[in-house]
Tab-separated table of C-alpha atoms in Angstrom:
chain	number	residue	atom	x	y	z
A	1	MET	CA	6.940	23.160	-18.513
A	2	THR	CA	7.093	20.010	-16.411
A	3	PHE	CA	7.703	16.743	-18.303
A	4	ILE	CA	5.013	14.386	-16.957
A	5	ARG	CA	5.000	10.606	-17.329
A	6	CYS	CA	1.860	8.764	-16.171
A	7	TYR	CA	1.964	5.148	-15.030
A	8	LEU	CA	-1.246	3.092	-15.103
A	9	ARG	CA	-1.360	-0.515	-13.926
A	10	ALA	CA	-3.836	-3.328	-13.392
A	11	SER	CA	-2.955	-6.634	-11.752
A	12	THR	CA	-4.448	-9.102	-14.234
A	13	GLN	CA	-5.216	-9.393	-17.937
A	14	GLU	CA	-8.918	-9.485	-17.044
A	15	GLN	CA	-8.754	-5.894	-15.773
A	16	SER	CA	-8.465	-2.686	-17.755
A	17	ALA	CA	-5.164	-0.993	-16.889
A	18	ASP	CA	-6.224	2.333	-18.399
A	19	ARG	CA	-9.512	2.630	-16.469
A	20	ALA	CA	-8.118	5.627	-14.533
A	21	LYS	CA	-6.827	7.440	-17.618
A	22	GLU	CA	-9.664	9.964	-17.710
A	23	GLU	CA	-9.186	10.838	-14.036
A	24	VAL	CA	-5.442	11.300	-14.527
A	25	VAL	CA	-5.943	13.554	-17.558
A	26	SER	CA	-8.480	15.660	-15.646
A	27	PHE	CA	-6.089	15.945	-12.690
A	28	ILE	CA	-3.193	17.081	-14.867
A	29	ASP	CA	-5.416	19.566	-16.720
A	30	SER	CA	-6.475	21.072	-13.378
A	31	HIS	CA	-2.819	21.906	-12.764
A	32	ASN	CA	-2.432	23.490	-16.212
A	33	GLN	CA	0.091	20.861	-17.259
A	34	LYS	CA	0.396	18.468	-20.210
A	35	ILE	CA	1.111	14.747	-20.195
A	36	ALA	CA	4.192	13.711	-22.148
A	37	GLY	CA	3.356	10.020	-22.172
A	38	PHE	CA	1.395	7.122	-20.684
A	39	TYR	CA	2.944	3.849	-19.586
A	40	ILE	CA	0.194	1.231	-19.265
A	41	GLU	CA	0.487	-2.426	-18.329
A	42	ASN	CA	-1.197	-5.445	-16.764
A	43	GLU	CA	1.282	-6.704	-14.181
A	44	SER	CA	1.147	-7.406	-10.465
A	45	GLY	CA	2.348	-4.624	-8.195
A	46	THR	CA	4.173	-7.326	-6.229
A	47	LYS	CA	6.628	-7.748	-9.128
A	48	ALA	CA	9.758	-5.616	-8.892
A	49	GLU	CA	10.404	-5.843	-12.638
A	50	ARG	CA	7.613	-4.623	-14.910
A	51	PRO	CA	8.280	-3.821	-18.598
A	52	GLU	CA	6.407	-0.519	-18.825
A	53	LEU	CA	7.640	0.737	-15.461
A	54	GLU	CA	11.182	-0.128	-16.536
A	55	ARG	CA	10.662	1.748	-19.795
A	56	LEU	CA	9.336	4.776	-17.920
A	57	ILE	CA	12.343	4.865	-15.604
A	58	ASN	CA	14.768	4.400	-18.502
A	59	ASP	CA	13.072	7.161	-20.538
A	60	SER	CA	13.135	9.649	-17.660
A	61	GLN	CA	15.395	12.650	-17.256
A	62	GLN	CA	16.245	14.896	-14.322
A	63	SER	CA	13.222	16.886	-13.049
A	64	ASP	CA	10.614	14.713	-14.800
A	65	VAL	CA	7.454	13.848	-12.843
A	66	LEU	CA	5.945	10.376	-12.374
A	67	VAL	CA	2.167	10.607	-11.850
A	68	ILE	CA	0.151	7.706	-10.427
A	69	GLU	CA	-3.456	7.365	-9.306
A	70	LYS	CA	-2.648	5.687	-5.964
A	71	MET	CA	0.452	4.206	-4.372
A	72	ASP	CA	-0.820	0.674	-4.911
A	73	ARG	CA	-0.633	1.280	-8.665
A	74	LEU	CA	3.117	1.801	-8.323
A	75	THR	CA	3.919	-0.758	-5.636
A	76	ARG	CA	2.695	-3.614	-3.506
A	77	LEU	CA	6.273	-4.642	-2.848
A	78	PRO	CA	7.772	-5.636	0.514
A	79	TYR	CA	9.503	-2.726	2.281
A	80	GLN	CA	13.089	-3.385	1.163
A	81	GLN	CA	12.096	-3.949	-2.472
A	82	TRP	CA	10.055	-0.745	-2.396
A	83	GLN	CA	13.068	1.152	-1.047
A	84	THR	CA	15.164	-0.187	-3.930
A	85	LEU	CA	12.533	0.877	-6.476
A	86	LYS	CA	12.153	4.290	-4.846
A	87	SER	CA	15.929	4.806	-4.950
A	88	ARG	CA	16.009	3.968	-8.672
A	89	ILE	CA	13.205	6.455	-9.316
A	90	GLN	CA	14.912	9.175	-7.291
A	91	ASP	CA	18.321	8.490	-8.853
A	92	LYS	CA	16.791	9.275	-12.259
A	93	GLY	CA	15.643	12.626	-10.894
A	94	LEU	CA	11.969	11.671	-11.010
A	95	THR	CA	9.521	13.221	-8.560
A	96	ILE	CA	6.518	11.068	-7.616
A	97	VAL	CA	3.060	12.672	-7.621
A	98	VAL	CA	0.161	10.635	-6.243
A	99	ILE	CA	-3.308	11.923	-7.083
A	100	ASP	CA	-4.821	10.948	-3.730
A	101	GLN	CA	-1.868	12.397	-1.759
A	102	PRO	CA	-2.157	16.228	-2.015
A	103	MET	CA	1.180	16.708	-0.243
A	104	THR	CA	2.915	15.372	-3.370
A	105	HIS	CA	1.191	17.804	-5.750
A	106	GLN	CA	3.736	20.613	-5.267
A	107	ALA	CA	5.835	19.191	-8.091
A	108	LEU	CA	3.104	20.270	-10.533
A	109	ALA	CA	3.074	23.905	-9.430
A	110	THR	CA	3.832	26.354	-12.237
A	111	ASN	CA	6.362	28.072	-10.014
A	112	GLN	CA	7.683	25.203	-7.961
A	113	PRO	CA	8.583	26.337	-4.431
A	114	GLU	CA	11.847	25.211	-2.870
A	115	LEU	CA	10.962	22.409	-0.481
A	116	SER	CA	12.492	22.510	2.956
A	117	ALA	CA	14.306	19.452	4.311
A	118	ILE	CA	11.360	18.865	6.640
A	119	GLN	CA	8.855	18.990	3.769
A	120	GLN	CA	10.973	16.611	1.696
A	121	ALA	CA	11.274	14.181	4.613
A	122	LEU	CA	7.535	14.357	5.302
A	123	THR	CA	6.672	13.740	1.650
A	124	SER	CA	9.041	10.759	1.565
A	125	PHE	CA	7.444	9.435	4.740
A	126	MET	CA	3.946	9.722	3.226
A	127	LEU	CA	5.092	7.797	0.139
A	128	ASP	CA	6.584	5.082	2.347
A	129	LEU	CA	3.390	4.951	4.387
A	130	GLY	CA	1.284	4.601	1.243
A	131	ALA	CA	3.571	1.831	-0.010
A	132	ALA	CA	3.344	0.004	3.325
A	133	MET	CA	-0.458	0.243	3.328
A	134	ALA	CA	-0.607	-1.066	-0.252
A	135	ARG	CA	1.535	-4.067	0.713
A	136	ASP	CA	-0.515	-4.703	3.852
A	137	ASP	CA	-3.733	-4.589	1.829
A	138	TYR	CA	-2.292	-7.118	-0.625
A	139	GLU	CA	-1.187	-9.496	2.134
A	140	THR	CA	-4.571	-9.212	3.874
A	141	ARG	CA	-6.418	-10.029	0.646
A	142	GLN	CA	-4.155	-13.003	-0.012
A	143	LYS	CA	-4.720	-14.311	3.504
A	144	ARG	CA	-8.496	-13.954	3.257
A	145	GLN	CA	-8.522	-15.578	-0.169
A	146	LYS	CA	-6.583	-18.591	1.136
A	147	GLN	CA	-8.901	-18.845	4.124
A	148	GLY	CA	-11.936	-18.693	1.849
A	149	ILE	CA	-10.547	-21.367	-0.486
A	150	SER	CA	-9.662	-23.633	2.440
A	151	LYS	CA	-13.179	-23.280	3.845
A	152	ALA	CA	-14.783	-23.905	0.460
A	153	LYS	CA	-12.647	-26.999	-0.101
A	154	ALA	CA	-13.546	-28.334	3.351
A	155	GLU	CA	-17.230	-27.863	2.504
A	156	GLY	CA	-16.818	-29.347	-0.974
A	157	LYS	CA	-17.838	-26.073	-2.634
A	158	TYR	CA	-14.552	-24.974	-4.226
A	159	LYS	CA	-14.711	-24.848	-8.010
A	160	GLY	CA	-11.564	-22.872	-8.798
A	161	LYS	CA	-11.387	-19.527	-10.591
A	162	GLN	CA	-14.558	-18.841	-12.547
A	163	ILE	CA	-14.693	-16.851	-15.754
A	164	ASN	CA	-16.963	-13.829	-16.030
A	165	ALA	CA	-19.558	-15.462	-18.262
A	166	GLU	CA	-21.631	-12.296	-18.688
A	167	LEU	CA	-18.596	-10.266	-19.745
A	168	HIS	CA	-17.493	-12.941	-22.195
A	169	LYS	CA	-21.000	-13.122	-23.662
A	170	ASN	CA	-21.127	-9.359	-24.195
A	171	ILE	CA	-17.659	-9.325	-25.754
A	172	LYS	CA	-18.683	-12.102	-28.146
A	173	ARG	CA	-21.817	-10.206	-29.155
A	174	MET	CA	-19.828	-7.047	-29.864
A	175	LEU	CA	-17.190	-8.957	-31.813
A	176	ASN	CA	-19.911	-10.568	-33.915
A	177	ALA	CA	-21.374	-7.120	-34.529
A	178	GLY	CA	-18.041	-6.014	-35.983
A	179	LEU	CA	-17.009	-3.602	-33.226
A	180	SER	CA	-13.318	-2.874	-32.785
A	181	TYR	CA	-11.248	-3.860	-29.754
A	182	THR	CA	-11.083	-0.176	-28.775
A	183	ASP	CA	-14.875	0.171	-28.894
A	184	ILE	CA	-15.325	-2.972	-26.811
A	185	GLN	CA	-12.725	-1.845	-24.266
A	186	SER	CA	-14.452	1.496	-23.896
A	187	ALA	CA	-17.927	-0.008	-23.534
A	188	LEU	CA	-17.087	-2.880	-21.175
A	189	SER	CA	-13.972	-1.616	-19.335
A	190	CYS	CA	-12.053	-4.806	-20.071
A	191	SER	CA	-8.542	-5.447	-21.368
A	192	ARG	CA	-7.547	-6.192	-24.950
A	193	ALA	CA	-6.137	-9.505	-23.699
A	194	THR	CA	-9.598	-10.540	-22.474
A	195	ILE	CA	-11.158	-9.635	-25.816
A	196	ALA	CA	-8.480	-11.625	-27.654
A	197	LYS	CA	-9.069	-14.578	-25.324
A	198	VAL	CA	-12.810	-14.588	-26.051
A	199	LYS	CA	-12.170	-14.322	-29.786
A	200	LYS	CA	-9.692	-17.226	-29.636
A	201	LEU	CA	-12.117	-19.438	-27.693
A	202	ASN	CA	-14.627	-18.980	-30.517
A	203	TYR	CA	-17.727	-19.899	-28.511
């Protein structure tokens, strides 16, 4: 049986890193496989060093499989940094499977076919393409955000990052009702860090 390690990531503490967990489990079940472990964290994909990703790589053995929802969950790194990360993953014998890239799904086949050199090269190319698109999307968002802030400042409308008041209000209500962090996470799709922040603010 294939040893499968699933990596789930969200960029900020305000987001729920395990929001895609159900989809990943369903995907693995559809291939009649079992998940050996989840590695979940709230870190930017633009950071080369991430604690849970490091732990996953260090835990891995030859022929293990790394499953991700989309390439941007694994990387938003510049090209050379992505190549370094990819080399580390490959050197550990890990095969990358991306849910929205069917070409990578062969690693989950019960009887894994021997991939030709052309197939291997094409799969590697598709991973590189996905990584490049993820980085481009990040840079485009950053550019638009800066443009928007500059325009807002020029018009005297910029107020800085705003908290999600409605989310915070609902978290506070659920905390006051005695619900657990897990229950609140499940109901509101927020991170434990956000819940802890609201509890600490005590408003």
